[in-house]
mmCIF file of C-alpha atoms in Angstrom:
data_model
loop_
_atom_site.group_PDB
_atom_site.id
_atom_site.type_symbol
_atom_site.label_atom_id
_atom_site.label_comp_id
_atom_site.label_asym_id
_atom_site.label_seq_id
_atom_site.Cartn_x
_atom_site.Cartn_y
_atom_site.Cartn_z
ATOM 1 C CA MET R 1 -136.083 74.532 0.188
ATOM 2 C CA ALA R 2 -136.959 76.702 -2.454
ATOM 3 C CA SER R 3 -137.342 74.684 -6.029
ATOM 4 C CA SER R 4 -134.496 74.845 -8.180
ATOM 5 C CA SER R 5 -136.067 75.705 -11.114
ATOM 6 C CA SER R 6 -135.890 79.564 -11.669
ATOM 7 C CA GLU R 7 -138.909 80.278 -13.809
ATOM 8 C CA LEU R 8 -142.384 78.814 -14.168
ATOM 9 C CA LYS R 9 -144.913 79.647 -16.751
ATOM 10 C CA LEU R 10 -147.507 81.327 -15.052
ATOM 11 C CA GLY R 11 -151.189 81.334 -16.409
ATOM 12 C CA ASP R 12 -154.416 83.026 -15.510
ATOM 13 C CA LYS R 13 -154.755 84.625 -11.953
ATOM 14 C CA LEU R 14 -157.315 82.705 -10.442
ATOM 15 C CA ASN R 15 -157.753 84.685 -7.252
ATOM 16 C CA GLU R 16 -156.327 87.981 -5.462
ATOM 17 C CA GLY R 17 -156.743 88.337 -1.586
ATOM 18 C CA LYS R 18 -155.134 90.953 0.657
ATOM 19 C CA THR R 19 -151.869 89.230 1.273
ATOM 20 C CA LYS R 20 -151.465 86.798 -1.884
ATOM 21 C CA GLN R 21 -152.159 85.969 -5.440
ATOM 22 C CA ILE R 22 -153.178 82.615 -7.137
ATOM 23 C CA PHE R 23 -151.860 81.635 -10.588
ATOM 24 C CA ALA R 24 -152.543 78.586 -12.713
ATOM 25 C CA LEU R 25 -149.684 76.653 -13.634
ATOM 26 C CA PRO R 26 -150.235 75.318 -17.413
ATOM 27 C CA ASP R 27 -147.307 73.113 -17.650
ATOM 28 C CA GLU R 28 -148.322 71.573 -14.021
ATOM 29 C CA PRO R 29 -151.895 70.547 -14.305
ATOM 30 C CA GLY R 30 -153.777 70.546 -11.169
ATOM 31 C CA HIS R 31 -151.130 72.701 -9.338
ATOM 32 C CA VAL R 32 -151.233 76.800 -8.688
ATOM 33 C CA LEU R 33 -148.902 79.405 -7.608
ATOM 34 C CA VAL R 34 -149.264 81.096 -4.230
ATOM 35 C CA GLN R 35 -147.532 84.338 -4.653
ATOM 36 C CA SER R 36 -147.323 86.272 -1.340
ATOM 37 C CA LYS R 37 -147.300 90.104 -1.341
ATOM 38 C CA ASP R 38 -145.562 92.765 1.143
ATOM 39 C CA GLN R 39 -149.083 93.958 2.682
ATOM 40 C CA ILE R 40 -150.236 93.415 6.053
ATOM 41 C CA THR R 41 -153.802 94.243 6.983
ATOM 42 C CA ALA R 42 -156.042 93.996 9.936
ATOM 43 C CA GLY R 43 -159.836 94.282 10.443
ATOM 44 C CA ASN R 44 -160.618 93.146 6.922
ATOM 45 C CA ALA R 45 -158.346 95.226 5.494
ATOM 46 C CA ALA R 46 -159.371 98.449 7.228
ATOM 47 C CA ARG R 47 -155.767 99.108 8.230
ATOM 48 C CA LYS R 48 -153.336 97.970 5.560
ATOM 49 C CA ASP R 49 -149.692 98.916 4.949
ATOM 50 C CA GLN R 50 -146.637 97.795 3.047
ATOM 51 C CA MET R 51 -144.071 95.857 5.000
ATOM 52 C CA GLU R 52 -141.177 95.350 2.728
ATOM 53 C CA GLY R 53 -140.026 91.501 2.926
ATOM 54 C CA LYS R 54 -143.161 90.177 4.502
ATOM 55 C CA ALA R 55 -143.792 88.264 1.255
ATOM 56 C CA ALA R 56 -140.467 86.357 2.046
ATOM 57 C CA ILE R 57 -141.184 86.022 5.690
ATOM 58 C CA SER R 58 -144.694 84.644 5.228
ATOM 59 C CA ASN R 59 -143.939 82.467 2.304
ATOM 60 C CA LYS R 60 -140.784 81.089 4.466
ATOM 61 C CA THR R 61 -143.170 80.295 7.510
ATOM 62 C CA THR R 62 -145.707 78.535 5.518
ATOM 63 C CA SER R 63 -143.434 76.418 3.688
ATOM 64 C CA CYS R 64 -141.770 75.275 6.967
ATOM 65 C CA VAL R 65 -145.151 74.700 8.762
ATOM 66 C CA PHE R 66 -146.742 72.980 5.713
ATOM 67 C CA THR R 67 -143.724 70.843 5.539
ATOM 68 C CA LEU R 68 -143.997 69.648 9.297
ATOM 69 C CA LEU R 69 -147.467 68.770 8.856
ATOM 70 C CA GLN R 70 -146.898 66.722 5.749
ATOM 71 C CA GLN R 71 -144.022 65.013 7.062
ATOM 72 C CA ALA R 72 -146.107 64.041 10.098
ATOM 73 C CA GLY R 73 -148.721 62.601 7.526
ATOM 74 C CA ILE R 74 -151.380 65.239 7.683
ATOM 75 C CA LYS R 75 -152.613 66.063 4.169
ATOM 76 C CA THR R 76 -151.869 69.527 2.972
ATOM 77 C CA ALA R 77 -152.510 71.340 -0.321
ATOM 78 C CA PHE R 78 -148.521 72.191 -0.286
ATOM 79 C CA VAL R 79 -146.317 70.991 -3.043
ATOM 80 C CA ARG R 80 -143.070 72.625 -2.677
ATOM 81 C CA GLN R 81 -141.644 76.238 -2.202
ATOM 82 C CA HIS R 82 -140.989 77.624 -5.476
ATOM 83 C CA SER R 83 -138.937 80.897 -4.415
ATOM 84 C CA ASP R 84 -138.486 83.152 -1.593
ATOM 85 C CA THR R 85 -141.815 84.599 -2.010
ATOM 86 C CA ALA R 86 -143.953 81.827 -3.571
ATOM 87 C CA PHE R 87 -144.819 77.975 -3.205
ATOM 88 C CA VAL R 88 -146.491 75.700 -5.483
ATOM 89 C CA ALA R 89 -149.864 74.056 -4.389
ATOM 90 C CA ASP R 90 -152.282 71.545 -5.217
ATOM 91 C CA HIS R 91 -155.124 73.580 -7.037
ATOM 92 C CA CYS R 92 -158.315 73.354 -4.513
ATOM 93 C CA GLU R 93 -161.600 74.715 -4.486
ATOM 94 C CA MET R 94 -161.619 76.757 -1.038
ATOM 95 C CA ILE R 95 -164.445 75.955 1.557
ATOM 96 C CA PRO R 96 -165.301 79.612 2.840
ATOM 97 C CA ILE R 97 -164.902 78.790 6.425
ATOM 98 C CA GLU R 98 -162.169 79.908 9.148
ATOM 99 C CA TRP R 99 -161.746 77.076 11.541
ATOM 100 C CA VAL R 100 -160.365 78.580 14.681
ATOM 101 C CA CYS R 101 -158.714 76.550 17.469
ATOM 102 C CA ARG R 102 -158.029 78.107 21.068
ATOM 103 C CA ARG R 103 -156.141 76.864 23.891
ATOM 104 C CA ILE R 104 -156.245 80.177 25.891
ATOM 105 C CA ALA R 105 -159.211 82.514 26.060
ATOM 106 C CA THR R 106 -158.181 85.870 24.394
ATOM 107 C CA GLY R 107 -158.980 88.738 21.851
ATOM 108 C CA SER R 108 -162.500 88.499 20.062
ATOM 109 C CA PHE R 109 -163.639 85.113 22.510
ATOM 110 C CA LEU R 110 -163.788 87.669 25.337
ATOM 111 C CA LYS R 111 -166.037 90.033 23.911
ATOM 112 C CA ARG R 112 -168.399 87.500 22.464
ATOM 113 C CA ASN R 113 -168.352 85.562 26.093
ATOM 114 C CA PRO R 114 -168.266 88.359 28.986
ATOM 115 C CA GLY R 115 -167.197 86.737 32.306
ATOM 116 C CA VAL R 116 -164.565 84.658 30.874
ATOM 117 C CA LYS R 117 -161.499 85.834 32.204
ATOM 118 C CA GLU R 118 -158.462 86.563 29.895
ATOM 119 C CA GLY R 119 -156.045 83.056 30.279
ATOM 120 C CA TYR R 120 -158.744 80.570 30.849
ATOM 121 C CA ARG R 121 -157.269 77.546 29.583
ATOM 122 C CA PHE R 122 -159.419 75.310 27.225
ATOM 123 C CA SER R 123 -159.014 71.652 27.954
ATOM 124 C CA PRO R 124 -159.909 70.154 25.476
ATOM 125 C CA VAL R 125 -159.374 72.827 23.014
ATOM 126 C CA LYS R 126 -161.945 75.514 22.076
ATOM 127 C CA MET R 127 -163.343 75.085 18.675
ATOM 128 C CA GLU R 128 -165.399 78.022 16.615
ATOM 129 C CA MET R 129 -165.824 78.510 12.876
ATOM 130 C CA PHE R 130 -166.453 81.859 10.898
ATOM 131 C CA PHE R 131 -168.011 82.314 7.575
ATOM 132 C CA LYS R 132 -165.546 84.127 5.199
ATOM 133 C CA ASP R 133 -167.521 87.282 4.478
ATOM 134 C CA ASP R 134 -165.766 90.525 4.341
ATOM 135 C CA ALA R 135 -168.755 92.594 3.862
ATOM 136 C CA ASN R 136 -170.078 91.204 7.285
ATOM 137 C CA ASN R 137 -166.838 91.344 9.027
ATOM 138 C CA ASP R 138 -166.679 87.066 9.034
ATOM 139 C CA PRO R 139 -169.768 86.189 11.270
ATOM 140 C CA GLN R 140 -169.286 83.460 13.474
ATOM 141 C CA TRP R 141 -171.174 80.290 12.241
ATOM 142 C CA SER R 142 -172.568 77.191 14.223
ATOM 143 C CA GLU R 143 -172.056 73.608 12.555
ATOM 144 C CA GLU R 144 -175.709 73.546 11.359
ATOM 145 C CA GLN R 145 -175.367 76.739 9.570
ATOM 146 C CA LEU R 146 -172.514 75.052 7.708
ATOM 147 C CA LEU R 147 -174.700 72.070 6.939
ATOM 148 C CA ALA R 148 -177.743 74.231 5.914
ATOM 149 C CA ALA R 149 -175.427 76.153 3.604
ATOM 150 C CA SER R 150 -174.743 72.790 1.458
ATOM 151 C CA PHE R 151 -171.735 73.593 -0.155
ATOM 152 C CA ASP R 152 -170.894 72.008 -3.577
ATOM 153 C CA LEU R 153 -167.275 72.324 -4.322
ATOM 154 C CA ALA R 154 -165.196 70.873 -6.692
ATOM 155 C CA GLY R 155 -167.745 67.939 -6.993
ATOM 156 C CA LEU R 156 -167.666 67.182 -3.182
ATOM 157 C CA HIS R 157 -170.799 67.754 -1.234
ATOM 158 C CA ILE R 158 -169.917 69.264 2.222
ATOM 159 C CA GLY R 159 -172.154 67.437 4.655
ATOM 160 C CA ARG R 160 -172.077 65.770 7.961
ATOM 161 C CA CYS R 161 -168.884 63.649 7.354
ATOM 162 C CA GLU R 162 -166.974 66.307 5.793
ATOM 163 C CA VAL R 163 -167.585 69.138 8.428
ATOM 164 C CA ASP R 164 -166.524 66.068 10.976
ATOM 165 C CA ILE R 165 -163.627 65.826 9.208
ATOM 166 C CA MET R 166 -162.388 69.616 9.018
ATOM 167 C CA ASN R 167 -163.314 69.862 12.573
ATOM 168 C CA ARG R 168 -161.387 66.861 13.766
ATOM 169 C CA SER R 169 -158.513 67.593 11.611
ATOM 170 C CA THR R 170 -158.269 71.441 12.919
ATOM 171 C CA VAL R 171 -157.641 69.832 16.483
ATOM 172 C CA ALA R 172 -155.028 67.617 15.295
ATOM 173 C CA ILE R 173 -152.905 70.362 13.336
ATOM 174 C CA PHE R 174 -153.295 72.827 16.393
ATOM 175 C CA GLU R 175 -151.961 70.121 18.604
ATOM 176 C CA VAL R 176 -149.178 69.207 16.371
ATOM 177 C CA LEU R 177 -148.091 72.695 15.953
ATOM 178 C CA GLU R 178 -148.574 73.577 19.883
ATOM 179 C CA LYS R 179 -146.132 70.712 20.727
ATOM 180 C CA ALA R 180 -143.745 71.879 18.136
ATOM 181 C CA TRP R 181 -143.984 75.262 19.577
ATOM 182 C CA ALA R 182 -143.179 74.290 23.023
ATOM 183 C CA THR R 183 -140.146 73.061 21.843
ATOM 184 C CA GLN R 184 -138.914 76.739 21.828
ATOM 185 C CA ASN R 185 -140.826 77.461 24.809
ATOM 186 C CA CYS R 186 -143.351 79.407 22.894
ATOM 187 C CA THR R 187 -147.193 79.044 23.584
ATOM 188 C CA LEU R 188 -149.441 78.712 20.887
ATOM 189 C CA VAL R 189 -152.480 80.288 21.715
ATOM 190 C CA ASP R 190 -154.869 80.502 19.303
ATOM 191 C CA MET R 191 -154.852 79.714 15.344
ATOM 192 C CA LYS R 192 -156.947 79.897 12.322
ATOM 193 C CA ILE R 193 -157.085 77.643 9.159
ATOM 194 C CA GLU R 194 -158.946 77.016 5.882
ATOM 195 C CA PHE R 195 -159.485 73.653 4.271
ATOM 196 C CA GLY R 196 -159.819 73.192 0.113
ATOM 197 C CA VAL R 197 -161.295 70.409 -1.946
ATOM 198 C CA ASN R 198 -158.558 69.322 -4.162
ATOM 199 C CA VAL R 199 -159.859 69.691 -7.649
ATOM 200 C CA THR R 200 -157.944 66.529 -8.540
ATOM 201 C CA THR R 201 -158.620 64.088 -5.818
ATOM 202 C CA LYS R 202 -161.525 65.419 -4.487
ATOM 203 C CA GLU R 203 -160.147 65.106 -1.153
ATOM 204 C CA ILE R 204 -160.495 67.843 1.725
ATOM 205 C CA VAL R 205 -157.108 69.057 2.739
ATOM 206 C CA LEU R 206 -155.559 71.865 4.724
ATOM 207 C CA ALA R 207 -154.985 74.637 2.177
ATOM 208 C CA ASP R 208 -154.268 78.358 1.892
ATOM 209 C CA VAL R 209 -151.460 79.403 4.234
ATOM 210 C CA ILE R 210 -150.297 79.239 7.907
ATOM 211 C CA ASP R 211 -148.105 82.302 8.740
ATOM 212 C CA ASN R 212 -147.998 84.871 11.291
ATOM 213 C CA ASP R 213 -151.099 86.102 10.427
ATOM 214 C CA SER R 214 -152.689 82.920 11.383
ATOM 215 C CA TRP R 215 -152.058 82.390 14.987
ATOM 216 C CA ARG R 216 -151.395 83.915 18.647
ATOM 217 C CA LEU R 217 -147.600 83.160 19.996
ATOM 218 C CA TRP R 218 -146.535 84.146 23.160
ATOM 219 C CA PRO R 219 -142.997 83.530 24.188
ATOM 220 C CA ALA R 220 -142.792 81.856 27.719
ATOM 221 C CA GLY R 221 -146.790 82.324 27.695
ATOM 222 C CA ASP R 222 -146.394 85.839 28.415
ATOM 223 C CA ARG R 223 -148.484 87.915 26.291
ATOM 224 C CA SER R 224 -146.198 91.079 26.895
ATOM 225 C CA GLN R 225 -144.108 89.312 24.608
ATOM 226 C CA GLN R 226 -146.195 88.071 21.550
ATOM 227 C CA LYS R 227 -144.769 87.764 18.496
ATOM 228 C CA ASP R 228 -147.695 87.574 15.925
ATOM 229 C CA LYS R 229 -149.672 90.185 13.906
ATOM 230 C CA GLN R 230 -151.608 91.164 17.126
ATOM 231 C CA VAL R 231 -149.127 93.501 17.865
ATOM 232 C CA TYR R 232 -150.001 95.176 14.293
ATOM 233 C CA ARG R 233 -153.694 95.432 15.388
ATOM 234 C CA ASP R 234 -152.959 96.863 18.760
ATOM 235 C CA LEU R 235 -151.077 99.773 17.270
ATOM 236 C CA LYS R 236 -152.204 103.096 18.257
ATOM 237 C CA GLU R 237 -150.488 105.017 15.123
ATOM 238 C CA VAL R 238 -148.421 103.178 12.288
ATOM 239 C CA THR R 239 -145.498 104.976 12.181
ATOM 240 C CA PRO R 240 -141.989 103.684 10.518
ATOM 241 C CA GLU R 241 -140.472 102.648 13.760
ATOM 242 C CA ALA R 242 -143.558 100.746 14.557
ATOM 243 C CA MET R 243 -143.639 98.734 11.690
ATOM 244 C CA GLN R 244 -140.014 97.982 12.333
ATOM 245 C CA MET R 245 -141.141 96.417 15.328
ATOM 246 C CA VAL R 246 -143.605 94.417 13.797
ATOM 247 C CA LYS R 247 -141.403 93.079 11.074
ATOM 248 C CA ARG R 248 -138.633 92.212 13.562
ATOM 249 C CA ASN R 249 -141.730 90.050 15.275
ATOM 250 C CA PHE R 250 -142.416 88.240 11.968
ATOM 251 C CA GLU R 251 -138.509 87.836 11.085
ATOM 252 C CA TRP R 252 -138.349 86.405 14.926
ATOM 253 C CA VAL R 253 -140.812 83.782 13.938
ATOM 254 C CA ALA R 254 -139.669 82.658 10.561
ATOM 255 C CA GLU R 255 -136.232 82.105 11.950
ATOM 256 C CA ARG R 256 -137.562 80.086 14.916
ATOM 257 C CA VAL R 257 -140.133 78.264 12.491
ATOM 258 C CA THR R 258 -137.241 76.364 10.671
ATOM 259 C CA LEU R 259 -136.238 74.889 14.087
ATOM 260 C CA LEU R 260 -139.537 73.041 14.402
ATOM 261 C CA LEU R 261 -138.363 70.907 11.633
ATOM 262 C CA GLU R 262 -135.446 69.852 13.791
ATOM 263 C CA SER R 263 -135.802 66.840 16.131
ATOM 264 C CA GLN R 264 -135.450 67.531 19.960
ATOM 265 C CA VAL R 265 -133.894 64.336 21.312
ATOM 266 C CA SER R 266 -131.746 61.639 19.565
ATOM 267 C CA GLY R 267 -133.384 58.164 20.577
ATOM 268 C CA ARG R 268 -132.771 54.435 19.267
ATOM 269 C CA VAL R 269 -134.633 51.077 19.935
ATOM 270 C CA VAL R 270 -132.308 47.904 20.219
ATOM 271 C CA VAL R 271 -133.952 44.635 19.351
ATOM 272 C CA LEU R 272 -132.033 41.655 20.539
ATOM 273 C CA MET R 273 -133.483 38.410 19.293
ATOM 274 C CA GLY R 274 -132.729 34.752 20.589
ATOM 275 C CA SER R 275 -131.521 33.354 17.378
ATOM 276 C CA THR R 276 -131.759 34.441 13.587
ATOM 277 C CA SER R 277 -134.625 32.428 13.298
ATOM 278 C CA ASP R 278 -136.344 35.476 14.758
ATOM 279 C CA MET R 279 -135.035 37.638 11.977
ATOM 280 C CA ALA R 280 -138.236 38.247 10.051
ATOM 281 C CA HIS R 281 -140.081 39.206 12.824
ATOM 282 C CA SER R 282 -137.204 41.687 14.052
ATOM 283 C CA GLU R 283 -137.311 43.189 10.723
ATOM 284 C CA LYS R 284 -140.966 43.975 11.098
ATOM 285 C CA ILE R 285 -140.076 45.783 14.349
ATOM 286 C CA ARG R 286 -137.206 47.743 12.279
ATOM 287 C CA LYS R 287 -139.420 48.724 9.600
ATOM 288 C CA ALA R 288 -142.142 50.232 11.794
ATOM 289 C CA CYS R 289 -139.612 52.017 13.747
ATOM 290 C CA SER R 290 -138.282 53.520 10.747
ATOM 291 C CA SER R 291 -141.848 54.655 9.467
ATOM 292 C CA HIS R 292 -141.826 56.711 13.075
ATOM 293 C CA GLY R 293 -138.264 58.151 12.356
ATOM 294 C CA ILE R 294 -136.493 56.049 15.066
ATOM 295 C CA PRO R 295 -132.960 54.414 14.343
ATOM 296 C CA CYS R 296 -133.529 50.766 15.249
ATOM 297 C CA PHE R 297 -130.399 48.250 15.551
ATOM 298 C CA LEU R 298 -130.561 44.354 15.337
ATOM 299 C CA ARG R 299 -128.629 42.081 17.672
ATOM 300 C CA VAL R 300 -128.528 38.291 18.211
ATOM 301 C CA THR R 301 -128.066 36.963 21.943
ATOM 302 C CA SER R 302 -129.547 34.414 24.429
ATOM 303 C CA ALA R 303 -129.944 35.253 27.790
ATOM 304 C CA HIS R 304 -130.208 31.409 28.233
ATOM 305 C CA LYS R 305 -127.048 30.313 26.386
ATOM 306 C CA GLY R 306 -124.887 33.423 26.843
ATOM 307 C CA PRO R 307 -126.033 35.962 29.594
ATOM 308 C CA ASP R 308 -122.728 37.135 29.973
ATOM 309 C CA GLU R 309 -122.880 38.510 26.438
ATOM 310 C CA THR R 310 -126.548 39.881 26.870
ATOM 311 C CA LEU R 311 -125.225 42.021 29.530
ATOM 312 C CA ARG R 312 -122.316 43.066 27.706
ATOM 313 C CA ILE R 313 -124.425 44.060 24.830
ATOM 314 C CA LYS R 314 -126.822 45.684 27.093
ATOM 315 C CA ALA R 315 -124.133 47.699 28.827
ATOM 316 C CA GLU R 316 -123.093 48.790 25.175
ATOM 317 C CA TYR R 317 -125.936 50.809 24.390
ATOM 318 C CA GLU R 318 -126.227 52.081 28.000
ATOM 319 C CA GLY R 319 -122.951 53.644 28.064
ATOM 320 C CA ASP R 320 -123.205 56.720 25.176
ATOM 321 C CA ASP R 321 -126.222 58.345 27.018
ATOM 322 C CA VAL R 322 -128.492 58.130 24.031
ATOM 323 C CA PRO R 323 -132.359 57.374 24.858
ATOM 324 C CA THR R 324 -132.388 53.655 24.328
ATOM 325 C CA VAL R 325 -135.800 51.255 24.484
ATOM 326 C CA PHE R 326 -134.698 47.650 24.295
ATOM 327 C CA VAL R 327 -137.110 45.262 22.402
ATOM 328 C CA ALA R 328 -136.678 41.307 23.694
ATOM 329 C CA VAL R 329 -137.735 38.781 20.741
ATOM 330 C CA ALA R 330 -137.391 35.467 21.906
ATOM 331 C CA GLY R 331 -139.612 32.631 21.235
ATOM 332 C CA ARG R 332 -140.307 29.268 23.251
ATOM 333 C CA SER R 333 -138.977 30.412 26.536
ATOM 334 C CA ASN R 334 -138.343 34.243 26.898
ATOM 335 C CA GLY R 335 -135.258 34.793 29.155
ATOM 336 C CA LEU R 336 -134.257 37.887 27.335
ATOM 337 C CA GLY R 337 -136.775 40.099 28.336
ATOM 338 C CA PRO R 338 -136.564 39.227 32.101
ATOM 339 C CA VAL R 339 -132.854 39.321 32.285
ATOM 340 C CA LEU R 340 -132.706 42.856 30.361
ATOM 341 C CA SER R 341 -135.385 44.330 32.884
ATOM 342 C CA GLY R 342 -133.795 43.119 35.762
ATOM 343 C CA ASN R 343 -130.428 44.680 34.668
ATOM 344 C CA THR R 344 -131.179 47.944 33.112
ATOM 345 C CA ALA R 345 -133.250 50.878 34.218
ATOM 346 C CA TYR R 346 -134.030 51.581 30.320
ATOM 347 C CA PRO R 347 -137.436 50.581 29.291
ATOM 348 C CA VAL R 348 -137.839 46.966 28.155
ATOM 349 C CA VAL R 349 -140.607 45.684 25.764
ATOM 350 C CA ASN R 350 -141.284 41.906 24.923
ATOM 351 C CA CYS R 351 -142.217 41.071 21.510
ATOM 352 C CA PRO R 352 -142.176 37.298 21.294
ATOM 353 C CA PRO R 353 -142.807 35.531 17.700
ATOM 354 C CA ILE R 354 -146.022 33.456 18.732
ATOM 355 C CA THR R 355 -146.349 30.292 17.022
ATOM 356 C CA PRO R 356 -149.277 28.244 16.366
ATOM 357 C CA ASP R 357 -148.308 25.208 17.928
ATOM 358 C CA TRP R 358 -146.969 26.129 21.388
ATOM 359 C CA GLY R 359 -147.593 29.979 21.555
ATOM 360 C CA ALA R 360 -150.322 29.890 23.961
ATOM 361 C CA GLN R 361 -147.887 28.083 26.406
ATOM 362 C CA ASP R 362 -144.808 30.287 25.393
ATOM 363 C CA VAL R 363 -146.410 33.584 25.971
ATOM 364 C CA TRP R 364 -146.467 32.996 29.673
ATOM 365 C CA SER R 365 -142.654 33.413 29.949
ATOM 366 C CA SER R 366 -143.181 37.084 28.796
ATOM 367 C CA LEU R 367 -146.420 37.765 30.987
ATOM 368 C CA ARG R 368 -145.519 36.267 34.444
ATOM 369 C CA MET R 369 -142.420 38.202 35.402
ATOM 370 C CA PRO R 370 -140.611 37.806 39.161
ATOM 371 C CA SER R 371 -141.405 40.946 41.059
ATOM 372 C CA GLY R 372 -139.176 44.057 40.357
ATOM 373 C CA LEU R 373 -139.247 43.805 36.629
ATOM 374 C CA GLY R 374 -141.195 46.035 34.605
ATOM 375 C CA CYS R 375 -141.102 44.778 30.935
ATOM 376 C CA THR R 376 -144.349 44.965 28.993
ATOM 377 C CA THR R 377 -145.536 42.661 26.501
ATOM 378 C CA VAL R 378 -146.725 43.392 22.834
ATOM 379 C CA LEU R 379 -147.285 40.519 20.481
ATOM 380 C CA SER R 380 -147.511 42.515 17.110
ATOM 381 C CA PRO R 381 -144.181 43.967 15.386
ATOM 382 C CA ASP R 382 -146.043 47.275 14.774
ATOM 383 C CA ALA R 383 -147.334 47.450 18.023
ATOM 384 C CA ALA R 384 -144.095 47.276 19.614
ATOM 385 C CA ALA R 385 -142.716 49.964 17.471
ATOM 386 C CA GLN R 386 -145.943 52.044 18.183
ATOM 387 C CA PHE R 387 -145.377 51.770 21.873
ATOM 388 C CA CYS R 388 -141.497 52.774 21.552
ATOM 389 C CA ALA R 389 -142.609 55.581 19.419
ATOM 390 C CA GLN R 390 -145.035 56.819 21.982
ATOM 391 C CA ILE R 391 -142.242 56.514 24.868
ATOM 392 C CA PHE R 392 -139.656 58.730 22.638
ATOM 393 C CA GLY R 393 -142.732 60.895 21.634
ATOM 394 C CA LEU R 394 -143.068 62.389 25.116
ATOM 395 C CA LYS R 395 -139.865 64.310 24.303
ATOM 396 C CA ASP R 396 -139.594 64.386 20.531
ATOM 397 C CA HIS R 397 -142.348 66.225 18.876
ATOM 398 C CA LEU R 398 -141.880 65.009 15.614
ATOM 399 C CA ILE R 399 -142.303 61.501 16.736
ATOM 400 C CA TRP R 400 -145.376 62.582 18.325
ATOM 401 C CA ALA R 401 -146.589 64.438 15.301
ATOM 402 C CA LYS R 402 -146.397 61.481 13.578
ATOM 403 C CA LEU R 403 -148.490 59.289 16.314
ATOM 404 C CA ARG R 404 -151.049 62.209 16.460
ATOM 405 C CA ALA R 405 -151.270 62.105 12.352
ATOM 406 C CA SER R 406 -151.691 58.632 12.481
ATOM 407 C CA MET R 407 -154.695 58.495 14.872
ATOM 408 C CA LEU R 408 -156.299 61.455 12.709
ATOM 409 C CA ASN R 409 -156.305 59.458 9.408
ATOM 410 C CA THR R 410 -157.191 56.074 11.425
ATOM 411 C CA TRP R 411 -160.431 58.303 12.485
ATOM 412 C CA ILE R 412 -160.827 59.853 8.986
ATOM 413 C CA SER R 413 -160.694 56.346 7.179
ATOM 414 C CA LEU R 414 -162.989 54.858 9.742
ATOM 415 C CA LYS R 415 -165.377 58.002 9.110
ATOM 416 C CA GLN R 416 -165.300 57.566 5.229
ATOM 417 C CA ALA R 417 -165.906 54.022 5.392
ATOM 418 C CA ASP R 418 -168.844 54.380 7.520
ATOM 419 C CA GLN R 419 -169.939 56.801 5.016
ATOM 420 C CA LYS R 420 -169.640 54.622 2.155
ATOM 421 C CA LEU R 421 -171.482 51.692 3.655
ATOM 422 C CA GLN R 422 -174.386 53.846 4.692
ATOM 423 C CA ALA R 423 -174.478 55.376 0.722
ATOM 424 C CA CYS R 424 -174.487 51.570 -0.304
ATOM 425 C CA SER R 425 -177.139 50.799 2.480
ATOM 426 C CA LEU R 426 -179.473 53.567 0.822
#
């Protein structure tokens, strides 16, 4: 994943934190280099130690997580991994808020909410925010305090719309990573993230890093097996042996985080069209399936004129144990969908190409089914592909992530469109 270019010309050091340095890149306007350190800290650096190899471990973890989120369609500042210990990112002005998303009650939440038992499960997730202020131990803030702060960063005013976008994005990001870690039988308990304003596009994007300092991970949902930085926080005494244990936990996470980029299920969509006159409609389904990361195959067969061949094609795709959704594309009288549905246990979706003249009558052949048939009917090729993706997304976290990110991006687009309209009205 690391960049092939060996050296980057570094400009000024723009910022330095407890675990990383940020450098300008004169040859890449709008980009910065995020260089990780081997330092590990806890309690706002009240405890800090060197952990050899931590920079590489953290950089690998962050690069994999941001790649997963970007491939799903979530906007981040990540550009590319440059080396074992550094990555290139879009230059952002950071919003000084840590957004915390919790699925399970533990840690500081229990101290601030006496009476809540550890392990209480939040559904929906619990959102909190903390103002980044080391001198005051990062106090918890309300949305009202954030709005009252009236931040202006990189030319963007942080108002109600921007706060809502960060809130909604945090939930989506958590849910995507929660699904991903579940494939490794690991519970994502909680997570903290930060956003920045891209200085070039003026967009709010996920920024900073997401590494083993950013979350709690409990394998098999068992706190006693925790693999995150909490192990370091809980040490009564920092010894070389204890630091080796912490490092092994970080390495465990870095090794498994690469597996989050791998699809868990191989599936496919098979579109059966009644004739080649349905090709354009079928190609739209294939294109939409591709955007979800699902292979799609087109076949031509008529259930009216060659039912034996239709059933032979169906059997061809039933015989190799690959999860399959059949999509029937047939105009006029749709025989394909009902015949397929009556002869396979696999899902069948009708997506008839409706014509202006007889469409209102033809569609009934896809809607009125004999008893015992379960094929659904969707008129839009994009919607048919989305329905197939939702089926596969039940088992494939990468497909589910694309669907979840699409929901988020649609919500953000509507939110921003409304904000622009209100601004024009004023």
